[in-house]
Short mmCIF file of C-alpha atoms in Angstrom, two decimals:
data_model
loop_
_atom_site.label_atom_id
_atom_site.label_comp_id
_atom_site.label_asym_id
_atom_site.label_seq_id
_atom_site.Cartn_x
_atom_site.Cartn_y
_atom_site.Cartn_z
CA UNK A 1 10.43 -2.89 9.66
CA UNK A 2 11.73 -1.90 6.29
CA UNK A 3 12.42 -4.48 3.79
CA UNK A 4 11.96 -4.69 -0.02
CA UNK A 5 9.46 -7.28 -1.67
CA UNK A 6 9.21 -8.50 -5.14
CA UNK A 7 6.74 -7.26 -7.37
CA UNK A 8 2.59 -8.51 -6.90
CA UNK A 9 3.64 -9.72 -3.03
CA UNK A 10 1.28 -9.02 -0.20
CA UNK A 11 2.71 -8.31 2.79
CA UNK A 12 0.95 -8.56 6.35
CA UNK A 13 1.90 -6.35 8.65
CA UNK A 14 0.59 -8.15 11.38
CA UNK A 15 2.54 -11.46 10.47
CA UNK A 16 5.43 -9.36 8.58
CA UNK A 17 5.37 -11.95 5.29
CA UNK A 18 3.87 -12.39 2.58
CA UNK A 19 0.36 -13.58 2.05
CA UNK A 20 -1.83 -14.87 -1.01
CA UNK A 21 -4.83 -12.94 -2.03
CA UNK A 22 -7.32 -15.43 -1.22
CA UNK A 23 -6.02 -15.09 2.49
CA UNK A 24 -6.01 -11.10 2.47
CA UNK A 25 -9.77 -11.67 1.37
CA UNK A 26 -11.07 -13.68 4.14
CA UNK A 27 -9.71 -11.12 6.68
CA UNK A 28 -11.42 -8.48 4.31
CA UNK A 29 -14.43 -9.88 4.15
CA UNK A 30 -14.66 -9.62 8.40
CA UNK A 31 -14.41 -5.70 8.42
CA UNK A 32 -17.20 -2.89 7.70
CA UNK A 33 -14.67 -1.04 5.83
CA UNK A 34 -11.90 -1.37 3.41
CA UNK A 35 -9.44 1.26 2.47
CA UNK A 36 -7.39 0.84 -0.31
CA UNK A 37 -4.31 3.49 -1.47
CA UNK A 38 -3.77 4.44 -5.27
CA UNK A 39 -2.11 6.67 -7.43
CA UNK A 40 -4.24 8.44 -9.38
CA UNK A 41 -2.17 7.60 -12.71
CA UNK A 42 -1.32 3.70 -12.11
CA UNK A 43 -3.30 1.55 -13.76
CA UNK A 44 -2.49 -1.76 -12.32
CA UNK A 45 -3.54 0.14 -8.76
CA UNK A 46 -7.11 0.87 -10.08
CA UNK A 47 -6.63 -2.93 -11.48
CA UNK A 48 -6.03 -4.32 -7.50
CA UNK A 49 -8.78 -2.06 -6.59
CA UNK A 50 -11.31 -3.74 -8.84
CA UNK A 51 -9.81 -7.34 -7.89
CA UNK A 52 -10.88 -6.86 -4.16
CA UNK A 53 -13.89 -5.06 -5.33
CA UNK A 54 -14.73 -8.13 -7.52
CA UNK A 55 -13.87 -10.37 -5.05
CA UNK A 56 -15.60 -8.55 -1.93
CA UNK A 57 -18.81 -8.26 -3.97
CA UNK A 58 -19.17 -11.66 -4.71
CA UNK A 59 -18.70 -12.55 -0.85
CA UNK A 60 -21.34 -9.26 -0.03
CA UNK A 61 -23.46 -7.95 -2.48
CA UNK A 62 -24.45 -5.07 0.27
CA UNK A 63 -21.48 -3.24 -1.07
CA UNK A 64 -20.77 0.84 -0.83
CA UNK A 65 -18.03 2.35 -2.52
CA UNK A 66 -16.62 5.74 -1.72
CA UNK A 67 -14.09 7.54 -3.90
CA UNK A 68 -11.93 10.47 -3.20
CA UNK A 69 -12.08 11.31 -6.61
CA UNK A 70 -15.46 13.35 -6.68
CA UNK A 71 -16.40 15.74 -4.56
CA UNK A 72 -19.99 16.21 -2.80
CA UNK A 73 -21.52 18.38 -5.31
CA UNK A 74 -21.36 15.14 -7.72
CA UNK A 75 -23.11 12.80 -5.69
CA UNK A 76 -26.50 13.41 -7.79
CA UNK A 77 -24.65 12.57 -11.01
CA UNK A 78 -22.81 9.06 -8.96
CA UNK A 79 -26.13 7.88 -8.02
CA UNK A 80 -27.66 8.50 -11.67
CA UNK A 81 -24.36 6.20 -12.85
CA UNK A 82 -24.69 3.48 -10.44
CA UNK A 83 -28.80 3.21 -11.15
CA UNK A 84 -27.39 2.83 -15.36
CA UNK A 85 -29.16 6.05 -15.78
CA UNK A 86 -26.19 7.37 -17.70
CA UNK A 87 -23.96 6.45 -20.46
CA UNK A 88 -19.98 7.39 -20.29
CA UNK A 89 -19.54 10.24 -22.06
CA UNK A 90 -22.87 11.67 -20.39
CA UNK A 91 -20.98 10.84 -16.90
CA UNK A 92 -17.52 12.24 -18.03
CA UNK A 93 -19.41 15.47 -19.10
CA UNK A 94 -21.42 15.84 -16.01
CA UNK A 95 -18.76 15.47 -13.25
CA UNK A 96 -16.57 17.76 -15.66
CA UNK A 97 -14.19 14.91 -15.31
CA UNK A 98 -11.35 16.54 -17.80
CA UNK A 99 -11.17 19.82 -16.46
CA UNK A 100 -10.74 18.37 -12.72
CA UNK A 101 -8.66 16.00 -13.48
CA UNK A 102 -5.81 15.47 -16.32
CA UNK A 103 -5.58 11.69 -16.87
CA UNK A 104 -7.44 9.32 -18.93
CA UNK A 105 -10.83 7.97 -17.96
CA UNK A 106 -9.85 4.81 -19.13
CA UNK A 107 -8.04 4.77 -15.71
CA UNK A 108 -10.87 4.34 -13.72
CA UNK A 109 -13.33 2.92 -16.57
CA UNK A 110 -13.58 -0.41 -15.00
CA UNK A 111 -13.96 0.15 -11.57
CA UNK A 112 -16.40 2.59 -12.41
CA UNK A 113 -18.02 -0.07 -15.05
CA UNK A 114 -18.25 -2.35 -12.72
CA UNK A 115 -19.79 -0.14 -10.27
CA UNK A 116 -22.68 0.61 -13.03
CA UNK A 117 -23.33 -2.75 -14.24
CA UNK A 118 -24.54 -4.24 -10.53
CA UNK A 119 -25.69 -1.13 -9.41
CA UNK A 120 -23.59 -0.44 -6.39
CA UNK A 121 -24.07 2.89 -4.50
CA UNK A 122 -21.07 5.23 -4.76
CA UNK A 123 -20.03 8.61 -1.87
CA UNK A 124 -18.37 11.33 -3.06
CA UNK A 125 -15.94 11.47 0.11
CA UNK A 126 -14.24 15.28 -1.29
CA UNK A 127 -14.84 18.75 -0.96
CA UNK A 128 -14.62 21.07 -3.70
CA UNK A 129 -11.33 22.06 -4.08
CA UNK A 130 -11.39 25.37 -4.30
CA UNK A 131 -12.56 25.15 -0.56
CA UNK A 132 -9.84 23.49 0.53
CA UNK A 133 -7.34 26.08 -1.82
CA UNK A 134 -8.79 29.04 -0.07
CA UNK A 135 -8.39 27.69 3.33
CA UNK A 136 -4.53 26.76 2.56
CA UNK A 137 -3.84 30.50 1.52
CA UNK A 138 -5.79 31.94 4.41
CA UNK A 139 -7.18 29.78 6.76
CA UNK A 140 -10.81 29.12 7.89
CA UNK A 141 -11.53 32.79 7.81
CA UNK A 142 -10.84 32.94 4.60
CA UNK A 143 -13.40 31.03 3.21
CA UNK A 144 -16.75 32.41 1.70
CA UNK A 145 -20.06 32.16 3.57
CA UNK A 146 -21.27 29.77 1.20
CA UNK A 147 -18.16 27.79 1.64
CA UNK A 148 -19.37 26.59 5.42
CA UNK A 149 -21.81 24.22 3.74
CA UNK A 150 -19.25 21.85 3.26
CA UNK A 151 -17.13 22.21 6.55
CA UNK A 152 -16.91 18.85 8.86
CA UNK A 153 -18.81 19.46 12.20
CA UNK A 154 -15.45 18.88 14.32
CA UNK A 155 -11.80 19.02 12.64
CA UNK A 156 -9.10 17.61 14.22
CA UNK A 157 -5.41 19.13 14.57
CA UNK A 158 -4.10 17.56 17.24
CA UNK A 159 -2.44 14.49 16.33
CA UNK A 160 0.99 15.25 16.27
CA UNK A 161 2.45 12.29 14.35
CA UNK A 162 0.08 13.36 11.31
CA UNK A 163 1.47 17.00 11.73
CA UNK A 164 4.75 16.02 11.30
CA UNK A 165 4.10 13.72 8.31
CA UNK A 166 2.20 16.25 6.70
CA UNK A 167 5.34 18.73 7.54
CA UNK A 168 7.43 16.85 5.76
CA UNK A 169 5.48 17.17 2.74
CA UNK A 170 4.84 20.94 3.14
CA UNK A 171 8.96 21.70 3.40
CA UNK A 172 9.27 19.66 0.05
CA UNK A 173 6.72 21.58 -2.12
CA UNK A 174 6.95 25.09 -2.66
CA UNK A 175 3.12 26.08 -3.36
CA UNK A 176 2.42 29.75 -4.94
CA UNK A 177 0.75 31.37 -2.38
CA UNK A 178 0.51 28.69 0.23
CA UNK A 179 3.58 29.75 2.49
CA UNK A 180 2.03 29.32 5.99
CA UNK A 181 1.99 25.83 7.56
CA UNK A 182 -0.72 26.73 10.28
CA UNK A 183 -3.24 26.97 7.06
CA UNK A 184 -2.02 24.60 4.63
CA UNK A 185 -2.25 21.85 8.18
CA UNK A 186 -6.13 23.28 8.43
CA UNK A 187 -6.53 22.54 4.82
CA UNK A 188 -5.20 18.96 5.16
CA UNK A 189 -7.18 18.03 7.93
CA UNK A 190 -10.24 19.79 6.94
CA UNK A 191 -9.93 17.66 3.88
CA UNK A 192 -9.26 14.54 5.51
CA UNK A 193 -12.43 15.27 8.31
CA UNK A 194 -14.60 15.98 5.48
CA UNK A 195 -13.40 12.54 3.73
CA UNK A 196 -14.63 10.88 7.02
CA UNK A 197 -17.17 12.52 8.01
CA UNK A 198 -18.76 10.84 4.84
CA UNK A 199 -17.76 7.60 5.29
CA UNK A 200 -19.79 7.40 8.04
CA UNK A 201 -22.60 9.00 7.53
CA UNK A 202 -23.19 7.26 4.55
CA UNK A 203 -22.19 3.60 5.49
CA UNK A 204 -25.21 2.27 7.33
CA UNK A 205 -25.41 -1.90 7.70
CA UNK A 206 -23.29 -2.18 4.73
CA UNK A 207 -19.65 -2.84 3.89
CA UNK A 208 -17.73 0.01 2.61
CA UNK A 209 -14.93 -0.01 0.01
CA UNK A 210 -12.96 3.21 0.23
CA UNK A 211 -10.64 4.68 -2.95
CA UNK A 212 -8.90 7.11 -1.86
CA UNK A 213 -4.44 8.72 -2.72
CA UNK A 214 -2.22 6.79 -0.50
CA UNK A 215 -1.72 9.97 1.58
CA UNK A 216 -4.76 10.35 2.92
CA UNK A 217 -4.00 6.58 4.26
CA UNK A 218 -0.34 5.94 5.27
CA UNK A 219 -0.11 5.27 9.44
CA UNK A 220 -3.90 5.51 9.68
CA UNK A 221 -4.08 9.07 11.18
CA UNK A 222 -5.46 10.76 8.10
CA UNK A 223 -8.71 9.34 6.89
CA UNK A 224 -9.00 5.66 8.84
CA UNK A 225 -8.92 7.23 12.48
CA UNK A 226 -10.56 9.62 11.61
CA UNK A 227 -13.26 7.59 10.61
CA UNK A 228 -13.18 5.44 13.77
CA UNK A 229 -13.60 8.26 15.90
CA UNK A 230 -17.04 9.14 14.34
CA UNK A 231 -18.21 5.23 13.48
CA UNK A 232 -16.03 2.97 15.80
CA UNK A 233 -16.38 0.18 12.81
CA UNK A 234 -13.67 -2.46 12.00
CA UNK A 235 -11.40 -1.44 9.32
CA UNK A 236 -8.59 -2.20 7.20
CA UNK A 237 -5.78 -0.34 5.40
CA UNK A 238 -3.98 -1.57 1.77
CA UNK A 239 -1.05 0.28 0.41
CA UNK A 240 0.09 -0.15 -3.25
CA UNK A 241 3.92 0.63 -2.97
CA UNK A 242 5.99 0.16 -5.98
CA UNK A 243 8.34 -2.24 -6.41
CA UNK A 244 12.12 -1.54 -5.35
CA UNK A 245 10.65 1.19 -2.58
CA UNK A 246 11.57 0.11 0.97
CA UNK A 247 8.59 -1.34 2.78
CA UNK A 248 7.52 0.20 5.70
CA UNK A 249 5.35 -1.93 7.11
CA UNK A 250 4.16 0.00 10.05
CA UNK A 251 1.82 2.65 6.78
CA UNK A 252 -0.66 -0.04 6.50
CA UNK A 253 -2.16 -3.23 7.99
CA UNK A 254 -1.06 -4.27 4.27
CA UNK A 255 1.23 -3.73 1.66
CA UNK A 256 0.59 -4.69 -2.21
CA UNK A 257 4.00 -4.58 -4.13
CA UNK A 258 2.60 -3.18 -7.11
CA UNK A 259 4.17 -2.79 -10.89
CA UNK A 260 5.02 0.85 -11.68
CA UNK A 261 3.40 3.29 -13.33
CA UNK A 262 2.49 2.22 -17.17
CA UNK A 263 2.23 -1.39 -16.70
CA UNK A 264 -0.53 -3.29 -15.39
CA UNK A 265 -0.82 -6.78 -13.22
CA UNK A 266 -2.38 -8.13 -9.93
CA UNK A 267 -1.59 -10.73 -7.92
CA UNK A 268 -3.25 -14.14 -8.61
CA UNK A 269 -5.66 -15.89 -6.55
CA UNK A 270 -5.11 -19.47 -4.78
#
């Protein structure tokens, strides 16, 4: 089904209608783990994201929360932020935040505010990127020995509807360098194995909240089945699409019709 939704509505894809936010939340609150898309550089996205966070908290307290954003080799500096042992600017140095990424802080500020002020364990789900780079221009082989540290114990290629989704992004970006498919598909599902692989090592008896680019989310065959292959654990999948897009709701188990890019609002409770 493809259909397009006003602004700050939340679609079901189960009932294919809208919903309000306080009913989204009690079907939330019944899962182990919570995956919700963004784009890096919308703010009302990371503004949803800190209205379930908010609202999932308050409901469970025993509350994980695993970004895509920083790779493995941060994890030391997350847990120093979430125990308050570290003040922003110490945090933006130490996870070199400016020279990995090119937007503002302020983007993520709150969420990661929040995080900090009731001390709420945070994964780095990524790998460094320069493993993933090196595997896209050469494959596997390619990688240095002390690359293999961060390799997923199994990697998965053989879904064939993720293939051709990730195809499709492949033929519409012409990457220096990265001209063969066979490695740049290794890369991307190296990447997304990786992203699981911590989700469920690190989620235990608690409820997971998952951040991650809406890529690594739409149809469920990048990171969530991934996941469930390794952790068999209830889940569900929210995707911020901006308004005026067609809806497909078949990407998600919901959709959030969010503002675009530069303006920032979420949808209001009951």
């Amino acid at each position: 089904m493809s259909e397009s939704f006003p602004e700050n509505t939340i679609i079901s894809s189960e009932r294919k209608s809208p919903i309000s936010f306080d009913t989204l939340m009690k079907d939330l609150e019944t899962m182990r783990i919570v995956f919700v898309g963004e784009h890096h550089n919308n703010p009302a996205h990371h503004d949803f994201q800190l209205k379930i966070l908010t609202a999932l908290y308050e409901k469970n307290p025993q509350l994980t929360v695993g970004m895509e954003i920083f790779d493995q080799t941060y994890q030391p500096i997350l847990d120093q932020w979430s125990a308050g042992a570290l003040d922003r600017q110490a945090f933006i140095e130490k996870v070199h935040w400016y020279a990995n990424w090119k937007f503002d802080f302020e983007l993520y500020g709150k969420l990661l505010d929040f995080i900090k002020n009731n001390q709420i364990p945070i994964v780095a789900l990524n790998i460094p990127s320069r493993v993933t780079a090196r595997i896209a221009v050469g494959g596997i082989d390619n990688l240095f020995p002390s690359d293999s540290q961060f390799l997923p114990q199994s990697i998965d290629l053989s879904n064939s509807d993720h293939r051709t989704y990730i195809e499709k992004i492949f033929s519409h970006h012409n990457i220096k360098g990265r001209d063969n498919f066979e490695y740049f598909y290794s890369a991307q599902c190296v990447w997304e194995d990786v992203m699981a692989e911590s989700i469920s090592k690190h989620i235990d008896n608690s409820v997971m909240l998952v951040f991650t680019g809406n890529g690594h989310l739409v149809r469920k065959f990048g990171i969530p089945d991934r996941v469930f292959k390794r952790a068999k654990l209830p889940y569900r999948t929210i995707l911020p699409y901006p308004a005026g897009r067609q809806t497909e709701l078949k990407d998600a188990d919901y959709i959030w019709v969010s503002p675009l890019s530069g303006r920032s609002s979420v949808p209001a409770a009951d």
